[in-house]
Coordinates of C-alpha atoms in Angstrom, one line a residue:
Chain A
M1 CA 0.1 0.0 0.0
V2 CA 1.3 3.5 -1.0
P3 CA -0.3 5.9 1.4
T4 CA -1.9 9.3 1.1
L5 CA -2.0 11.6 4.2
L6 CA -5.6 10.7 5.1
G7 CA -4.9 7.0 4.4
R8 CA -2.0 6.9 6.7
I9 CA -3.9 8.4 9.5
Q10 CA -6.9 6.2 9.0
T11 CA -4.8 3.0 8.6
R12 CA -3.0 3.8 11.9
L13 CA -6.1 4.4 13.9
F14 CA -7.8 1.4 12.4
L15 CA -4.9 -1.0 13.1
L16 CA -4.5 0.4 16.6
A17 CA -8.2 -0.2 17.3
T18 CA -8.1 -3.7 16.0
V19 CA -4.6 -5.4 15.9
G20 CA -3.4 -3.0 18.7
V21 CA -6.3 -3.9 21.0
I22 CA -6.1 -7.6 20.4
I23 CA -2.4 -7.6 21.1
T24 CA -2.7 -5.5 24.2
L25 CA -5.5 -7.8 25.5
L26 CA -3.2 -10.7 25.0
V27 CA 0.1 -9.5 26.3
V28 CA -0.6 -7.2 29.2
P29 CA -1.0 -10.0 31.8
V30 CA 2.4 -11.4 30.9
L31 CA 4.3 -8.3 30.6
P32 CA 7.6 -8.2 32.5
G33 CA 7.9 -5.8 35.5
P34 CA 4.6 -4.2 36.5
S35 CA 2.8 -5.1 39.6
G36 CA -0.6 -3.9 40.7
P37 CA -4.2 -4.9 39.7
L38 CA -4.7 -6.3 36.1
G39 CA -7.3 -3.7 35.5
D40 CA -4.8 -0.8 36.1
R41 CA -2.3 -2.6 33.9
Y42 CA -4.8 -2.8 31.1
A43 CA -5.7 0.9 31.5
G44 CA -2.0 1.6 31.2
G45 CA -1.6 -0.5 28.1
F46 CA -4.7 1.0 26.3
L47 CA -3.5 4.5 27.2
V48 CA -0.3 3.8 25.4
L49 CA -2.3 2.7 22.3
V50 CA -4.2 5.9 22.5
A51 CA -0.9 7.9 22.9
V52 CA 0.5 6.1 19.8
G53 CA -2.7 7.1 17.9
V54 CA -2.7 10.8 19.0
L55 CA 1.1 11.5 18.6
G56 CA 0.9 9.4 15.5
I57 CA -1.2 12.0 13.6
V58 CA 1.7 14.3 14.1
W59 CA 4.2 11.7 13.1
E60 CA 2.2 11.0 9.9
L61 CA 2.3 14.7 9.0
I62 CA 6.0 14.4 9.3
Y63 CA 6.2 11.2 7.2
H64 CA 4.0 12.8 4.6
F65 CA 6.2 15.8 4.4
L66 CA 9.3 13.6 4.0
M67 CA 7.6 11.5 1.3
Q68 CA 7.3 14.5 -0.8
F69 CA 10.9 14.4 -1.4
R70 CA 10.6 11.0 -3.0
W71 CA 10.0 10.9 -6.8
E72 CA 7.5 8.0 -6.5
K73 CA 5.7 9.4 -3.5
D74 CA 5.9 6.1 -2.0
W75 CA 6.8 4.8 1.4
P76 CA 9.1 1.7 1.4
T77 CA 8.1 -1.3 3.6
L78 CA 11.3 -0.9 5.7
F79 CA 10.4 2.7 6.6
G80 CA 7.1 1.4 8.0
L81 CA 9.0 -0.9 10.4
L82 CA 11.9 1.3 11.2
T83 CA 9.8 4.2 12.4
L84 CA 9.2 2.4 15.3
V85 CA 12.5 3.5 16.8
P86 CA 11.9 7.4 16.8
E87 CA 8.2 6.9 17.7
G88 CA 9.1 4.4 20.5
L89 CA 11.7 6.7 21.8
V90 CA 9.8 9.8 21.8
L91 CA 6.8 8.1 23.5
Y92 CA 9.0 6.5 26.0
F93 CA 10.6 9.7 27.1
L94 CA 7.3 11.5 27.3
L95 CA 6.0 8.8 29.5
R96 CA 9.0 8.9 31.7
S97 CA 9.1 12.6 32.0
S98 CA 5.6 12.6 33.3
A99 CA 4.6 15.0 30.6
V100 CA 1.6 12.8 30.0
D101 CA 0.6 12.7 33.6
F102 CA -2.5 10.5 33.4
I103 CA -0.3 7.5 32.5
D104 CA 1.8 6.1 35.4
P105 CA 5.6 5.8 34.3
V106 CA 5.8 2.3 32.9
P107 CA 8.7 0.1 33.6
P108 CA 11.1 0.0 30.4
A109 CA 10.9 -3.6 29.7
A110 CA 7.0 -3.7 29.8
F111 CA 6.8 -0.7 27.6
W112 CA 9.2 -1.8 25.0
T113 CA 7.8 -5.3 24.8
H114 CA 4.3 -4.0 24.4
F115 CA 5.0 -1.3 22.0
T116 CA 7.4 -3.4 19.8
L117 CA 4.8 -6.2 19.7
V118 CA 1.9 -4.0 18.8
W119 CA 4.1 -2.1 16.1
V120 CA 5.4 -5.3 14.3
C121 CA 2.0 -7.0 14.3
M122 CA 0.3 -3.9 12.9
W123 CA 3.2 -3.6 10.3
L124 CA 2.8 -7.2 9.3
V125 CA -1.0 -6.9 8.9
A126 CA -0.7 -3.8 6.9
N127 CA 1.7 -5.4 4.5
G128 CA -0.5 -8.3 3.3
P129 CA -3.4 -9.7 5.3
M130 CA -5.2 -6.3 5.6
R131 CA -5.8 -6.7 1.7
V132 CA -7.9 -9.9 2.2
P133 CA -11.1 -8.4 3.9
F134 CA -10.6 -4.8 2.5
I135 CA -9.9 -5.2 -1.3
R136 CA -10.4 -1.5 -1.9
W137 CA -8.0 -0.1 0.8
R138 CA -4.7 -0.4 -1.0
F139 CA -6.1 1.4 -4.1
R140 CA -7.2 4.3 -2.0
G141 CA -4.0 5.1 -0.3
G142 CA -4.9 3.3 2.9
R143 CA -8.2 4.9 3.4
V144 CA -10.5 2.7 5.4
L145 CA -13.6 5.0 5.0
Chain B
M1 CA -32.5 -6.5 -39.1
V2 CA -29.4 -8.6 -38.0
A3 CA -31.7 -11.7 -37.6
A4 CA -33.3 -11.0 -41.2
A5 CA -29.7 -11.2 -42.5
G6 CA -29.5 -14.6 -41.4
I7 CA -26.8 -14.0 -38.8
P8 CA -27.1 -16.0 -35.7
I9 CA -27.5 -14.1 -32.5
Y10 CA -26.4 -15.3 -29.1
D11 CA -27.5 -13.6 -25.9
T12 CA -25.1 -13.0 -22.9
P13 CA -25.6 -10.3 -20.4
F14 CA -21.8 -9.6 -20.1
L15 CA -19.3 -9.9 -23.0
T16 CA -15.7 -9.0 -22.8
V17 CA -13.6 -8.8 -26.1
G18 CA -9.9 -9.3 -26.3
G19 CA -9.2 -12.4 -24.2
G20 CA -5.9 -11.3 -22.9
M21 CA -4.8 -10.1 -19.5
G22 CA -7.4 -7.3 -19.3
S23 CA -10.4 -9.6 -20.1
F24 CA -9.1 -12.3 -17.8
V25 CA -8.6 -10.0 -14.8
T26 CA -12.1 -8.5 -15.3
L27 CA -13.6 -12.0 -15.4
D28 CA -11.7 -13.2 -12.4
Y29 CA -13.0 -10.1 -10.5
L30 CA -16.6 -10.7 -11.5
R31 CA -16.6 -14.4 -11.0
I32 CA -15.2 -13.8 -7.5
Y33 CA -18.0 -11.2 -6.8
G34 CA -20.4 -13.9 -7.7
V35 CA -21.3 -13.9 -11.4
P36 CA -21.8 -17.4 -12.8
T37 CA -19.9 -18.5 -15.9
S38 CA -23.3 -18.7 -17.8
Q39 CA -23.7 -15.0 -17.6
M40 CA -20.4 -14.1 -19.3
R41 CA -18.5 -14.7 -22.4
V42 CA -15.1 -13.8 -23.7
V43 CA -14.4 -13.5 -27.3
S44 CA -10.7 -13.9 -28.4
N45 CA -8.4 -15.1 -31.2
I46 CA -6.1 -16.6 -28.6
D47 CA -6.3 -19.7 -26.6
H48 CA -5.2 -18.6 -23.2
P49 CA -5.1 -15.2 -21.7
W50 CA -1.4 -14.9 -21.1
Q51 CA -0.5 -15.9 -24.7
T52 CA 0.2 -12.5 -26.3
Y53 CA 1.8 -11.3 -23.0
E54 CA 4.1 -14.3 -23.1
F55 CA 4.9 -13.8 -26.8
L56 CA 5.8 -10.2 -26.2
T57 CA 7.8 -10.9 -23.1
R58 CA 9.7 -13.8 -24.8
C59 CA 10.6 -11.6 -27.7
S60 CA 11.7 -8.8 -25.6
Q61 CA 14.1 -11.3 -23.9
I62 CA 12.2 -12.4 -20.8
P63 CA 11.8 -16.1 -21.1
R64 CA 9.9 -17.9 -18.3
K65 CA 12.9 -18.1 -15.9
E66 CA 13.6 -14.4 -16.1
R67 CA 12.1 -11.8 -13.9
I68 CA 9.5 -9.2 -15.3
R69 CA 9.4 -5.7 -14.2
S70 CA 6.3 -5.9 -11.9
D71 CA 5.7 -5.4 -8.1
S72 CA 5.6 -8.5 -5.9
S73 CA 2.0 -7.9 -4.8
S74 CA 0.6 -7.2 -8.3
R75 CA -0.9 -10.5 -8.9
P76 CA -3.2 -10.9 -11.8
D77 CA -4.3 -14.3 -10.5
N78 CA -5.1 -13.2 -7.0
L79 CA -7.1 -9.9 -6.7
W80 CA -5.9 -9.4 -3.0
G81 CA -2.3 -9.5 -3.8
F82 CA -1.7 -11.7 -0.8
P83 CA 0.4 -13.8 -0.4
S84 CA 2.7 -11.8 -2.7
Y85 CA 4.7 -13.5 -5.4
A86 CA 7.8 -13.0 -3.1
L87 CA 6.3 -15.0 -0.4
E88 CA 5.3 -17.7 -2.7
E89 CA 8.6 -18.1 -4.4
A90 CA 10.5 -17.9 -1.1
W91 CA 8.3 -20.7 0.3
K92 CA 8.5 -23.0 -2.9
E93 CA 12.1 -22.5 -3.6
R94 CA 13.1 -22.4 0.2
K95 CA 14.9 -19.0 -0.4
P96 CA 14.6 -16.6 2.8
S97 CA 16.9 -14.3 0.8
Y98 CA 13.7 -13.2 -1.2
L99 CA 12.0 -12.0 2.0
W100 CA 15.1 -9.9 3.0
Q101 CA 15.1 -8.4 -0.5
I102 CA 11.5 -7.6 -0.3
L103 CA 12.0 -6.1 3.2
T104 CA 14.7 -3.9 2.1
E105 CA 13.7 -2.9 -1.5
P106 CA 14.4 -0.5 -3.1
L107 CA 16.8 1.0 -0.4
L108 CA 19.4 -1.6 0.1
N109 CA 18.4 -3.9 -2.8
D110 CA 16.8 -3.9 -6.3
Y111 CA 12.9 -4.2 -6.3
W112 CA 12.1 -8.0 -6.0
T113 CA 10.3 -8.9 -9.0
P114 CA 8.5 -12.3 -9.9
R115 CA 9.7 -14.8 -12.7
A116 CA 7.7 -14.6 -15.8
G117 CA 7.1 -18.5 -15.2
T118 CA 5.7 -17.8 -11.8
V119 CA 3.1 -15.5 -13.3
F120 CA 2.1 -17.8 -16.0
E121 CA 1.7 -20.9 -13.9
N122 CA -0.5 -19.0 -11.4
L123 CA -2.6 -17.6 -14.2
E124 CA -3.2 -21.1 -15.5
R125 CA -4.2 -22.3 -12.1
E126 CA -6.6 -19.3 -11.5
A127 CA -8.0 -19.7 -15.1
K128 CA -9.0 -23.2 -14.4
R129 CA -10.4 -22.3 -11.0
I130 CA -12.8 -19.7 -12.3
G131 CA -13.8 -21.8 -15.4
Y132 CA -12.3 -19.5 -17.9
W133 CA -12.5 -21.9 -20.8
D134 CA -16.2 -22.4 -20.2
M135 CA -16.6 -18.7 -21.2
L136 CA -14.2 -18.6 -24.1
V137 CA -15.6 -18.2 -27.6
K138 CA -13.0 -18.1 -30.3
G139 CA -13.3 -15.5 -32.9
Q140 CA -12.2 -12.1 -34.3
V141 CA -14.3 -9.1 -33.0
R142 CA -15.4 -6.9 -36.0
M143 CA -17.4 -4.1 -34.4
I144 CA -19.5 -3.3 -31.4
R145 CA -22.7 -1.2 -32.0
R146 CA -25.4 0.1 -29.8
R147 CA -28.8 -1.5 -30.0
S148 CA -31.9 0.7 -30.3
D149 CA -33.5 -1.3 -27.4
G150 CA -30.4 -0.8 -25.2
G151 CA -27.3 -2.8 -24.8
Y152 CA -25.0 -3.8 -27.7
F153 CA -24.5 -6.0 -30.6
T154 CA -20.9 -7.3 -31.0
V155 CA -20.2 -8.9 -34.5
I156 CA -17.7 -11.6 -34.4
T157 CA -15.9 -13.6 -37.3
P158 CA -15.6 -17.1 -35.9
P159 CA -12.6 -19.2 -37.1
G160 CA -13.1 -21.0 -40.5
G161 CA -15.5 -23.9 -40.1
A162 CA -16.3 -23.2 -36.5
A163 CA -19.8 -21.7 -37.3
P164 CA -22.3 -22.2 -40.2
T165 CA -22.2 -18.5 -41.0
K166 CA -19.3 -16.2 -41.7
R167 CA -20.3 -13.8 -38.9
I168 CA -22.1 -14.3 -35.6
V169 CA -23.5 -11.7 -33.2
F170 CA -23.6 -11.4 -29.5
R171 CA -26.4 -9.3 -27.9
S172 CA -25.4 -8.2 -24.5
R173 CA -26.2 -5.5 -21.9
F174 CA -22.7 -5.0 -21.0
V175 CA -19.6 -5.1 -23.2
H176 CA -15.9 -4.7 -22.0
V177 CA -13.1 -4.0 -24.5
A178 CA -9.5 -5.0 -23.6
V179 CA -7.9 -5.6 -26.9
G180 CA -4.5 -4.6 -25.8
Y181 CA -1.8 -2.7 -27.7
P182 CA -3.2 -1.7 -31.3
G183 CA 0.2 -2.6 -32.7
L184 CA 3.8 -2.0 -32.9
K185 CA 5.0 1.5 -33.6
F186 CA 8.2 1.8 -35.6
L187 CA 10.6 4.6 -35.6
P188 CA 9.8 6.5 -38.9
D189 CA 13.4 6.1 -40.3
L190 CA 13.4 2.4 -39.6
Q191 CA 10.0 1.9 -41.1
E192 CA 11.2 3.9 -44.2
F193 CA 14.2 1.6 -44.4
R194 CA 12.1 -1.6 -44.1
T195 CA 9.6 -0.5 -46.7
K196 CA 12.3 0.6 -49.2
H197 CA 14.6 -2.4 -48.9
G198 CA 12.1 -5.0 -48.0
D199 CA 14.5 -6.0 -45.3
Y200 CA 12.7 -7.2 -42.1
Q201 CA 15.8 -9.2 -40.9
H202 CA 18.4 -6.6 -40.1
V203 CA 16.1 -3.8 -38.7
V204 CA 13.8 -5.3 -36.1
N205 CA 11.5 -4.3 -33.5
A206 CA 12.3 -5.8 -30.0
Y207 CA 8.8 -7.1 -29.7
E208 CA 9.1 -9.0 -32.9
P209 CA 10.8 -12.4 -32.9
H210 CA 14.5 -11.5 -33.6
E211 CA 16.4 -14.4 -32.4
Q212 CA 18.3 -14.2 -35.7
V213 CA 20.3 -11.3 -34.5
Y214 CA 21.8 -13.2 -31.5
E215 CA 22.3 -16.3 -33.6
F216 CA 24.2 -14.3 -36.2
L217 CA 26.4 -12.7 -33.5
K218 CA 27.2 -16.2 -32.3
T219 CA 28.7 -17.1 -35.7
R220 CA 30.9 -14.0 -36.3
S221 CA 31.7 -10.7 -34.5
G222 CA 29.4 -7.9 -35.3
T223 CA 28.0 -4.5 -34.4
V224 CA 24.4 -4.0 -33.1
V225 CA 22.7 -0.6 -32.9
V226 CA 20.1 -0.5 -30.0
R227 CA 17.6 2.4 -30.0
G228 CA 15.6 3.4 -27.0
G229 CA 16.0 4.1 -23.3
G230 CA 13.3 1.9 -21.7
I231 CA 13.0 -1.5 -20.0
V232 CA 13.2 -3.4 -23.4
A233 CA 16.4 -1.8 -24.3
S234 CA 17.7 -2.8 -20.9
R235 CA 16.7 -6.3 -21.6
V236 CA 18.1 -6.5 -25.1
L237 CA 21.4 -5.0 -23.7
Q238 CA 21.5 -7.8 -20.9
R239 CA 21.0 -10.5 -23.6
L240 CA 23.7 -9.0 -25.8
F241 CA 26.1 -8.7 -22.8
D242 CA 25.1 -12.2 -21.4
D243 CA 26.0 -13.8 -24.7
R244 CA 29.1 -11.9 -24.9
E245 CA 30.2 -13.0 -21.6
K246 CA 29.0 -16.7 -21.8
L247 CA 30.2 -17.4 -25.4
N248 CA 33.1 -15.1 -25.3
L249 CA 31.9 -13.0 -28.3
K250 CA 33.2 -9.8 -29.6
T251 CA 30.0 -8.0 -30.2
Q252 CA 30.1 -4.1 -30.3
I253 CA 27.1 -2.3 -29.1
I254 CA 26.2 1.2 -30.0
H255 CA 23.3 2.6 -27.9
I256 CA 21.4 5.6 -29.3
F257 CA 19.3 7.5 -26.9
R258 CA 17.0 10.2 -28.2
T259 CA 16.8 11.9 -24.8
F260 CA 20.1 11.4 -22.9
V261 CA 19.7 11.7 -19.1
T262 CA 22.8 12.6 -17.3
G263 CA 21.7 12.8 -13.7
S264 CA 18.7 13.5 -11.5
H265 CA 16.2 15.5 -13.4
G266 CA 13.0 17.4 -12.6
P267 CA 11.8 20.8 -12.0
N268 CA 12.3 21.0 -8.3
A269 CA 13.2 18.9 -5.2
W270 CA 9.6 17.8 -4.9
S271 CA 9.7 16.0 -8.2
R272 CA 13.1 14.8 -9.2
R273 CA 13.9 11.4 -10.8
K274 CA 17.2 9.7 -10.6
G275 CA 19.1 9.0 -13.7
G276 CA 22.5 8.7 -15.4
N277 CA 24.5 7.4 -18.4
G278 CA 21.6 8.1 -20.7
W279 CA 18.8 6.4 -18.5
A280 CA 16.0 7.7 -16.4
Y281 CA 15.6 5.3 -13.5
Q282 CA 12.3 4.3 -12.1
G283 CA 11.4 0.9 -10.3
F284 CA 8.2 0.2 -12.4
N285 CA 6.8 1.9 -15.5
Y286 CA 5.0 4.4 -13.4
P287 CA 5.9 6.1 -10.1
K288 CA 4.6 3.7 -7.3
S289 CA 2.0 6.0 -6.0
V290 CA -0.2 5.9 -9.1
W291 CA -1.5 2.5 -8.1
G292 CA -3.0 3.8 -4.8
G293 CA -1.2 6.7 -3.4
Q294 CA -0.8 10.3 -3.9
L295 CA -0.6 10.5 -7.8
K296 CA -3.6 8.2 -8.2
A297 CA -5.6 10.4 -5.9
E298 CA -4.3 13.7 -7.7
M299 CA -4.9 12.6 -11.2
R300 CA -8.5 11.4 -10.4
K301 CA -9.4 15.1 -10.0
L302 CA -7.7 16.4 -13.0
E303 CA -9.4 17.3 -16.3
G304 CA -8.2 18.3 -19.9
A305 CA -4.9 20.2 -20.3
E306 CA -4.1 19.8 -16.6
R307 CA -4.3 16.1 -16.7
A308 CA -2.2 15.9 -19.8
Q309 CA 0.4 18.0 -18.3
K310 CA 0.5 15.7 -15.2
Y311 CA 1.0 12.7 -17.5
K312 CA 3.8 14.5 -19.2
N313 CA 5.5 15.4 -15.8
M314 CA 5.5 11.8 -14.6
G315 CA 6.1 10.3 -18.0
G316 CA 9.3 9.9 -20.1
T317 CA 10.9 6.5 -21.0
N318 CA 12.6 5.0 -18.0
T319 CA 14.0 1.7 -16.8
P320 CA 14.8 0.3 -13.4
Y321 CA 18.3 0.7 -11.7
R322 CA 19.3 -2.9 -11.5
R323 CA 22.8 -3.6 -10.0
R324 CA 23.6 -6.4 -12.4
W325 CA 22.8 -4.2 -15.5
Q326 CA 24.9 -1.4 -14.0
E327 CA 27.8 -3.8 -13.8
Q328 CA 27.4 -5.0 -17.4
M329 CA 27.2 -1.5 -18.8
R330 CA 30.2 -0.4 -16.7
A331 CA 32.3 -3.4 -18.0
G332 CA 31.2 -2.4 -21.4
R333 CA 32.2 1.1 -21.3
E334 CA 35.6 0.3 -19.8
G335 CA 36.2 -2.5 -22.2
G336 CA 35.2 -0.3 -25.1
Y337 CA 32.4 -2.4 -26.5
Y338 CA 29.4 -0.5 -25.2
H339 CA 29.1 3.1 -26.7
A340 CA 26.0 5.3 -25.5
V341 CA 25.3 8.3 -27.5
Q342 CA 22.6 11.0 -27.7
G343 CA 21.0 11.6 -31.0
T344 CA 18.2 11.6 -33.4
V345 CA 18.5 9.4 -36.5
D346 CA 17.8 11.2 -39.8
R347 CA 17.9 8.0 -42.0
V348 CA 19.2 4.6 -42.3
E349 CA 20.9 3.4 -45.5
R350 CA 22.5 0.2 -46.6
T351 CA 26.2 0.0 -47.4
P352 CA 27.4 -1.8 -50.6
D353 CA 28.6 -4.7 -48.5
G354 CA 25.1 -5.0 -47.0
K355 CA 25.7 -3.4 -43.7
L356 CA 23.5 -0.5 -42.1
V357 CA 24.6 3.0 -41.7
S358 CA 22.6 5.3 -39.2
Y359 CA 23.0 9.1 -39.7
V360 CA 22.9 10.2 -36.1
R361 CA 22.6 13.9 -35.3
S362 CA 23.5 14.9 -31.7
G363 CA 22.1 17.9 -29.9
D364 CA 25.5 19.7 -30.3
G365 CA 25.3 19.4 -34.1
I366 CA 27.7 16.6 -34.6
V367 CA 26.6 14.0 -37.1
R368 CA 27.8 10.4 -36.6
E369 CA 27.5 7.5 -39.0
P370 CA 27.9 4.3 -37.1
V371 CA 27.8 1.2 -39.2
S372 CA 26.2 -2.0 -37.9
D373 CA 25.0 -5.4 -38.8
Y374 CA 21.7 -5.1 -37.0
I375 CA 19.6 -2.4 -35.6
I376 CA 17.1 -3.2 -32.8
D377 CA 14.3 -0.9 -32.2
C378 CA 13.4 -0.9 -28.5
T379 CA 11.1 2.2 -28.5
G380 CA 7.8 0.5 -27.9
L381 CA 4.3 -0.6 -28.4
E382 CA 2.5 2.7 -28.9
A383 CA 0.4 2.7 -32.0
D384 CA -2.6 5.0 -32.4
I385 CA -5.8 3.5 -31.0
A386 CA -7.6 4.1 -34.3
E387 CA -5.4 1.4 -35.9
H388 CA -7.5 -1.1 -34.1
R389 CA -10.8 -1.5 -36.1
V390 CA -12.9 -1.9 -33.0
F391 CA -11.7 1.4 -31.8
A392 CA -11.9 3.0 -35.0
D393 CA -15.5 2.0 -35.4
L394 CA -16.3 3.1 -31.8
L395 CA -14.7 6.5 -32.5
Q396 CA -16.6 6.9 -35.8
H397 CA -20.0 5.3 -35.0
G398 CA -20.2 4.4 -31.4
G399 CA -20.1 7.9 -29.7
A400 CA -16.6 7.3 -28.2
G401 CA -14.2 10.1 -28.0
R402 CA -10.5 10.8 -27.2
N403 CA -9.0 11.7 -23.9
P404 CA -6.4 14.6 -23.3
V405 CA -3.6 12.4 -24.4
G406 CA -5.3 11.2 -27.5
R407 CA -6.5 7.7 -26.4
L408 CA -9.9 6.4 -25.5
D409 CA -11.8 8.7 -23.0
V410 CA -13.2 6.7 -20.2
E411 CA -14.9 7.6 -16.9
R412 CA -13.4 7.0 -13.5
H413 CA -15.2 3.7 -13.4
F414 CA -13.9 2.9 -17.0
E415 CA -17.1 3.3 -18.9
V416 CA -16.2 4.6 -22.3
K417 CA -17.6 8.2 -22.4
G418 CA -20.5 8.8 -24.8
T419 CA -21.2 5.2 -25.5
A420 CA -24.1 4.5 -23.0
S421 CA -27.0 2.5 -24.5
G422 CA -30.4 2.3 -22.6
D423 CA -29.5 0.3 -19.3
G424 CA -26.4 -1.0 -20.8
A425 CA -22.8 0.1 -20.5
L426 CA -19.5 -0.3 -22.6
Y427 CA -16.2 -0.4 -20.5
A428 CA -12.7 -0.5 -21.6
S429 CA -9.3 -1.2 -19.8
G430 CA -5.7 -1.5 -20.7
S431 CA -3.4 0.6 -22.8
A432 CA -6.1 2.0 -25.0
T433 CA -7.4 4.0 -22.1
L434 CA -4.0 5.7 -21.0
G435 CA -4.6 9.3 -20.3
G436 CA -7.6 8.8 -18.1
Y437 CA -8.4 9.6 -14.5
F438 CA -6.2 6.7 -13.6
P439 CA -2.8 6.5 -15.1
G440 CA -1.3 2.9 -14.5
V441 CA -3.8 1.2 -17.0
D442 CA -1.4 -1.0 -18.9
T443 CA 0.0 -2.8 -15.8
F444 CA -1.2 -5.8 -13.9
L445 CA -2.2 -3.9 -11.0
G446 CA -3.8 -1.3 -13.2
L447 CA -6.0 -3.9 -14.9
Q448 CA -7.0 -5.0 -11.5
I449 CA -7.9 -1.4 -10.4
A450 CA -10.0 -1.0 -13.5
A451 CA -11.6 -4.4 -13.0
Q452 CA -12.6 -3.4 -9.5
E453 CA -14.1 -0.2 -10.7
I454 CA -16.0 -1.9 -13.3
A455 CA -17.2 -4.7 -11.0
D456 CA -18.3 -2.0 -8.4
D457 CA -20.1 -0.1 -11.2
L458 CA -21.9 -3.2 -12.3
A459 CA -22.9 -3.8 -8.8
G460 CA -24.4 -0.3 -8.6
R461 CA -26.5 -1.4 -11.7
G462 CA -27.7 -4.5 -10.1
F463 CA -25.7 -7.0 -12.3
V464 CA -23.9 -8.4 -9.2
R465 CA -23.6 -7.9 -5.4
K466 CA -20.8 -5.5 -4.4
M467 CA -18.2 -7.7 -2.6
G468 CA -17.7 -6.7 1.1
P469 CA -15.2 -8.1 3.7
L470 CA -17.0 -11.3 4.6
R471 CA -17.3 -12.5 1.0
S472 CA -13.9 -11.3 0.1
T473 CA -12.4 -13.4 3.1
S474 CA -14.3 -16.4 2.2
Q475 CA -13.4 -16.1 -1.4
W476 CA -9.7 -15.6 -0.5
F477 CA -9.8 -19.0 1.4
K478 CA -11.3 -20.5 -1.7
W479 CA -8.5 -19.1 -3.7
A480 CA -5.9 -20.4 -1.2
R481 CA -7.3 -23.8 -1.3
N482 CA -7.7 -23.8 -5.1
S483 CA -11.4 -24.7 -4.8
P484 CA -14.0 -23.4 -7.3
V485 CA -15.3 -19.8 -6.8

């Protein structure tokens, strides 16, 4: 899928709400580090997803801008995977600095395991299986609606 | 009137004419959407849909084991594009390196592209699965005309002896035209030479069978002029270089570019394509975003001169940057057997000893006169649509018109503008429709995009139900298990 700006944002939010939620439901109970009631840990996990979505809109604007320098106006598969590094780092430091004060600081191991798993699964789904139910998605620059 | 003339009439709600890749992909979509074979017919003078494509790729030096220039997830046999060809070949050949290549393309590696053989084998599997041959009617299409009661008559000449009359007619509500490239276009100076000397052996088009050139070069050393800067020129050069290497030949190659690209080119930093040594480099025949990204979205909104300009901006002959080809050309330049020059050819003449001399005028005014044994024209398949009788008739009598770049004018959903007939519709896809709201028409994925637009439009007209996520998923599992639609 070669994205348009609207398609990027929609795909991100859609995959967070589907793949992201499923992975979070599955992994939060077994994440290393955090203690406390499971409900609180789930709340933390879902808030991370929300943060990836909200910050992601800004990221997508940046990616869209950078893509304009490419002749083909494409976004290679590898970029979609490697952007987890800057996005993860920014989010991690925001959470640690308590700038986002409604999420309790998360232990590093738990954050990175959760974040990376969600990211890689979303990336895998976007690079193939997504096209099985949604046959028009890839021809519309990633728009779901 | 038709019946009174004694011509048999056959009814079919949906008829596609052409029977090549465009017809196949459209029928595949409609079968998967849920149209039974009894509702559709395909008229063709070829036996299987990839026949012409395979002929052209083989002539232009892509036998089954070689790789075509097409994206891994552009699968005409699989409308979902999943699993991609790369996954399939990696699995079947136990080659995880393909996965690494597809992951890192085009940044650390060349684009991964499928073998021609992989494409053809899968097409055969899918054609059997959807009952393609149950729908095939052999024949040559003469014309498509609107009926006064709506829909269309399509006049066919069946093969000799196959029918009691010389003509048969199909009456249908919907017709789809996918007759491919109207023909080869020769460079004027080469056409003149061929006509004047009646020599079709030494001046050849790369899309014609021209194995005699390579065979000659195996028997004695010779010089070949290659004309053109596209993918076919790259392929022909590869063949010449490969033979030279394998058989220790002394072939000299003179490569004439009309437009000689020396580096990155384009008006500004937002639209600059890479290039060098004569070539403009691009992974596929259009920038990638025409098949679903930004360029597709932009072009869809443009009309008239603006659209023509956009086509011009992204156009221009180009070829992929492939590491193997770069090595071969570098070795050729260093070894003094590959000479690339800029120029336009005024004329070609025959020397008294039977060789060919090209009069090449460069931009700086210098005229060169290279002498060669053969000239291979690699400039393309770009004849005017009116050279095909069906289009000529549609333009003259059917209400069809030309788009801003001179080809068949179609709507966003690929209905030919001006040809509606009652509750019927006439669609077209493939190269004849280049210049429309969607640019990548003459590509695998472009044919699928057109087929999807057509299938959705037919759904809007009540011919079939629009395919949603549930049917799509269940149909994908059928595809995966190779069970009938």
